[in-house]
Coordinates of C-alpha atoms in Angstrom, one line a residue:
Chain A
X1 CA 7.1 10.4 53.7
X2 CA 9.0 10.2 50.7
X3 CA 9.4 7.1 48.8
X4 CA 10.4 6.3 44.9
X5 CA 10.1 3.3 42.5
X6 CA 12.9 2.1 39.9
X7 CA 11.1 0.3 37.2
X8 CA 13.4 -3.0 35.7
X9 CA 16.4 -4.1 37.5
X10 CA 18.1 -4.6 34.5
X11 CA 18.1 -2.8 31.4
X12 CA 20.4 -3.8 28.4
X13 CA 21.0 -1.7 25.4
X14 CA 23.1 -1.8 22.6
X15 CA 25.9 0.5 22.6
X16 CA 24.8 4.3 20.6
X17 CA 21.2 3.3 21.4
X18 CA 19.1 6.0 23.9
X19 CA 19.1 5.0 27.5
X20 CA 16.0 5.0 29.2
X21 CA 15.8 4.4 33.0
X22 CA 12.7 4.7 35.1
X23 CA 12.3 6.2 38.1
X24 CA 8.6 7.2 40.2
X25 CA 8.4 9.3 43.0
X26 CA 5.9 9.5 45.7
X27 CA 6.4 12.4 48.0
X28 CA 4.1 14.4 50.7
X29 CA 5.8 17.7 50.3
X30 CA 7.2 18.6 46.9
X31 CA 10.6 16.4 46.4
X32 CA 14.1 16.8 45.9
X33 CA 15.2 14.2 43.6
X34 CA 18.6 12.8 42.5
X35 CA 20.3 10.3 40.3
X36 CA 23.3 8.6 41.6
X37 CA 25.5 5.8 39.6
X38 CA 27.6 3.8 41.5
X39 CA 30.6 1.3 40.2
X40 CA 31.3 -1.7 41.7
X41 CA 32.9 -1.5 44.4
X42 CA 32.4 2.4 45.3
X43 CA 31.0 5.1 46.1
X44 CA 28.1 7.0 44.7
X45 CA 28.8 9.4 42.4
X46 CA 26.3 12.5 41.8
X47 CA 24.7 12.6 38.0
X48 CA 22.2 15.2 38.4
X49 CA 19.6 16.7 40.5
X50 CA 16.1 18.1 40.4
X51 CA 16.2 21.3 42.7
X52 CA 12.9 23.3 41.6
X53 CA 14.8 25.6 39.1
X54 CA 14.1 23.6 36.0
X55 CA 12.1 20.4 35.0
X56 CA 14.9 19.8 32.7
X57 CA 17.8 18.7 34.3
X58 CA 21.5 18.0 32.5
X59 CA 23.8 16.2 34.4
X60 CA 27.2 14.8 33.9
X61 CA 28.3 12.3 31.1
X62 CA 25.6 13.5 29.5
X63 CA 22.8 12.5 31.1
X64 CA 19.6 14.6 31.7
X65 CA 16.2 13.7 33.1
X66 CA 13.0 15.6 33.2
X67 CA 10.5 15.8 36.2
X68 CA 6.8 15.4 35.3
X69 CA 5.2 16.5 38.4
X70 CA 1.4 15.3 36.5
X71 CA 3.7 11.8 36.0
X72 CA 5.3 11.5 39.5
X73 CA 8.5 11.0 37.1
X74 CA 11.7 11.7 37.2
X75 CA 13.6 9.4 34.4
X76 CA 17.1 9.5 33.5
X77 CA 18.1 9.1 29.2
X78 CA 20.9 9.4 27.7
X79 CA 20.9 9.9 23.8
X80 CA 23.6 7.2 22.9
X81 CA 25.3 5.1 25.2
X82 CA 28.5 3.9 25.9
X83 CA 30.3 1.2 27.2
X84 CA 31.7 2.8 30.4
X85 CA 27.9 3.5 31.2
X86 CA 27.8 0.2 32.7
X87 CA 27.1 0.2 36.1
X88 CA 24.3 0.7 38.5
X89 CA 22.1 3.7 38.9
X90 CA 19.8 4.5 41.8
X91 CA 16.9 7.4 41.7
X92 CA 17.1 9.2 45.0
X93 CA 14.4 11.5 46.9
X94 CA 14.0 14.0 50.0
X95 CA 11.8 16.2 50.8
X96 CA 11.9 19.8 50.3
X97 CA 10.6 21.1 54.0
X98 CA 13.3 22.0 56.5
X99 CA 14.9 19.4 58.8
X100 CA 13.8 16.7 56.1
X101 CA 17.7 15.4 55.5
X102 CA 17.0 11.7 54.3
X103 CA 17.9 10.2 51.1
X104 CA 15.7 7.4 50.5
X105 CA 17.1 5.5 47.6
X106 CA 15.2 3.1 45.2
X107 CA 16.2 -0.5 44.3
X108 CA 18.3 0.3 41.8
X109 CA 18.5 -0.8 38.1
X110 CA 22.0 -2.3 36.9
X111 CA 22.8 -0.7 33.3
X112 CA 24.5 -3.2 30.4
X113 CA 25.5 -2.0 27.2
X114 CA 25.8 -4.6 24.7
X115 CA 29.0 -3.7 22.2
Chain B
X1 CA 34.5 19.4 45.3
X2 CA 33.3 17.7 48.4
X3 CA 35.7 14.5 49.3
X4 CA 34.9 11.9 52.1
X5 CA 37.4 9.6 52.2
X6 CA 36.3 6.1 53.7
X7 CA 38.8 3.7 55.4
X8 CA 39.5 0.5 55.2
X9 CA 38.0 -0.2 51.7
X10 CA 38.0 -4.2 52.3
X11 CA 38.4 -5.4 56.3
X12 CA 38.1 -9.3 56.4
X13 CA 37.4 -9.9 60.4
X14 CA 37.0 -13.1 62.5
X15 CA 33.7 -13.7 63.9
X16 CA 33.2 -11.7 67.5
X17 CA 35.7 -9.4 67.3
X18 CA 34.8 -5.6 66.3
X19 CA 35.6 -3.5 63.4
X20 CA 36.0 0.2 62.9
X21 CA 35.3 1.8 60.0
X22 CA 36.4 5.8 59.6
X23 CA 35.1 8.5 57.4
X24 CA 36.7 11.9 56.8
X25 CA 35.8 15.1 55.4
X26 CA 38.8 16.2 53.5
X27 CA 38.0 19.8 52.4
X28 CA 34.7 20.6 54.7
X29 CA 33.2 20.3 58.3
X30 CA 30.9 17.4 57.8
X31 CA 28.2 18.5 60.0
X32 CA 25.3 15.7 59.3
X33 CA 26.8 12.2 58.7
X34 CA 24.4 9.7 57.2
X35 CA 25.8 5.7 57.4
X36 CA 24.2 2.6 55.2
X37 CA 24.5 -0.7 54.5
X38 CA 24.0 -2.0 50.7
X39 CA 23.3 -5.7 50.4
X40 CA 24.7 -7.4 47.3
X41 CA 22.7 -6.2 44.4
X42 CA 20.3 -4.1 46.3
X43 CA 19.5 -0.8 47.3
X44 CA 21.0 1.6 50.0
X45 CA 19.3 1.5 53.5
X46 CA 20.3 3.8 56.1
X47 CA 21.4 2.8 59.3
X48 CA 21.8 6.3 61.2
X49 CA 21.6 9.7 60.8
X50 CA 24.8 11.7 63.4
X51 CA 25.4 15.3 64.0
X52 CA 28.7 16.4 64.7
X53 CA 28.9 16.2 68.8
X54 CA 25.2 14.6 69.2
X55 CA 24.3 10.8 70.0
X56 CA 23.3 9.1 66.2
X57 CA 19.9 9.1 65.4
X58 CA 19.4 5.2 64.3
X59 CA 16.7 3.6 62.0
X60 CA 14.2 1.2 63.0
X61 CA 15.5 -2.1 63.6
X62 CA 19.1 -1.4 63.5
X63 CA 21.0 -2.5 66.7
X64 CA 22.2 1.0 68.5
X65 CA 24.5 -1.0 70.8
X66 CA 25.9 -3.2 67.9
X67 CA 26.7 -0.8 65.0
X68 CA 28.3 2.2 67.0
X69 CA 28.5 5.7 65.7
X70 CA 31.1 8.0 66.6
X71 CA 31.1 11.7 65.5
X72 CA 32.9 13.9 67.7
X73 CA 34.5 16.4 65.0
X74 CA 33.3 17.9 62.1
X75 CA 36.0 15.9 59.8
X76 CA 35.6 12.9 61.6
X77 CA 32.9 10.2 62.2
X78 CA 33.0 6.1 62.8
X79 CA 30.9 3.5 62.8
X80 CA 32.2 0.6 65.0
X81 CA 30.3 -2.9 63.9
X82 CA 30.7 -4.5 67.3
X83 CA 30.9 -8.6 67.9
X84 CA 30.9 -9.0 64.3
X85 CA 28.7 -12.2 63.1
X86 CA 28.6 -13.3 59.3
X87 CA 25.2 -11.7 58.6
X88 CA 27.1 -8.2 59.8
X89 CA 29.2 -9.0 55.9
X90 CA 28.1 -6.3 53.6
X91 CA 29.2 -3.0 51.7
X92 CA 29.0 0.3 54.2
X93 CA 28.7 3.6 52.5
X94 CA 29.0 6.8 54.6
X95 CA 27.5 10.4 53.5
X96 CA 28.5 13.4 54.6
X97 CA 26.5 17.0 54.2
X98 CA 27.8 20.5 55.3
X99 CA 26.1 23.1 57.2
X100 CA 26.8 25.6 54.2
X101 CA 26.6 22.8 51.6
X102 CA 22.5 23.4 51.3
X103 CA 19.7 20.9 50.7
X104 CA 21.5 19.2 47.9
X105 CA 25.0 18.6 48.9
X106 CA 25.6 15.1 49.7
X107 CA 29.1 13.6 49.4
X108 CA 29.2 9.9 49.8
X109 CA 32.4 7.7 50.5
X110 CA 33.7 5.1 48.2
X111 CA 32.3 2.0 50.7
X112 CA 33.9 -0.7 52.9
X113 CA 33.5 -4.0 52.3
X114 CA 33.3 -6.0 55.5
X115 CA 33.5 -9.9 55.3
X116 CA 32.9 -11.4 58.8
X117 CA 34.2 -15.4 58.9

């Protein structure tokens, strides 16, 4: 079974400050694991995803985040923020083992950036 | 890329009577269909997992007979929220994955917000 943790609900920062936002896995088989941002209202919209290839992982609107397999980690930063960064942002796992199709979604931390 | 286009965005239904909500694969054969609920200011919880022309496999504790999942083409799936109650009000996301779209290719829909009085 897969599972992950989103540390803080809430996380404020100040706009152009780094954004930092937490995520834990805890997975059987070795994960796939995704970041997801979602506006009110919508959709989810794809930032990034950890595949295997590369522990370093760019996504879009400049976002990256780095899995730590010795960490169980998998956090999302962005070096300056902006305002339309506001929104919510959910870490995502599944496992890597054929026939293993779930997302299981964490709780989800809701991003403000203070002007 | 990927669309799924999710319809209505907003339905507003009276208590007992049944809603249908649609998602469509514009520019792919959506074989895997995965359907959740989002509660206000929480997370995503799946409801059921549908393959194109198979009966929905649904999660534990979620009503088969009252949330009804339709997916009988690859473009096409529905989830019918049946006798509608209040406590049924919440945001319904639909995602949709190809058979050639490999283990990472998840398109979700834009939501529907159902509002049961």
């Amino acid at each position: 079974a897969q599972s992950v943790t989103q540390l803080g609900s809430h996380v404020s920062v100040s706009e152009g400050a780094l954004v930092l936002l937490r995520c834990n896995y805890s997975s059987s088989v070795p994960p796939y694991l995704f970041w997801y941002v979602q506006y009110p209202n919508q959709g989810l919209q794809l930032l990034l995803k950890y595949t295997s290839a590369a522990t370093l992982v760019k996504g879009i609107n400049g976002f990256e985040a780095e899995f730590k397999k010795s960490e169980t980690s998998f956090h999302l930063t962005k070096p300056s923020a902006h305002m339309s960064d506001a929104a919510e942002y959910f870490c995502a796992v599944r496992g890597s083992n054929f026939g293993n199709e779930k997302l299981t979604f964490g709780t989800g931390t809701r991003l403000t950036i203070i002007p | 890329g990927a669309v799924v286009s999710q319809h209505p965005s907003r339905v507003i239904c009276k208590s007992g009577t049944s809603v249908k909500i649609e998602c469509r694969s514009l520019d792919f054969q959506a074989t895997t269909m995965f359907w959740y609920r989002q509660f206000p200011k929480q997370s995503l919880m799946l409801m059921a997992t549908s393959n194109e022309g198979s009966k929905a496999t649904y999660e534990q504790g979620v009503e088969k007979d009252k949330f009804l999942i339709n997916h009988a083409s690859l473009t096409l799936s529905t989830l019918t929220v049946t006798s509608a109650h209040p406590e049924d009000s919440s945001f319904y996301i639909c995602s949709a994955r190809a058979r050639t779209g490999g283990p990472f290719g998840y398109t979700f829909g834009s939501g529907t917000r159902l509002t049961v009085v």
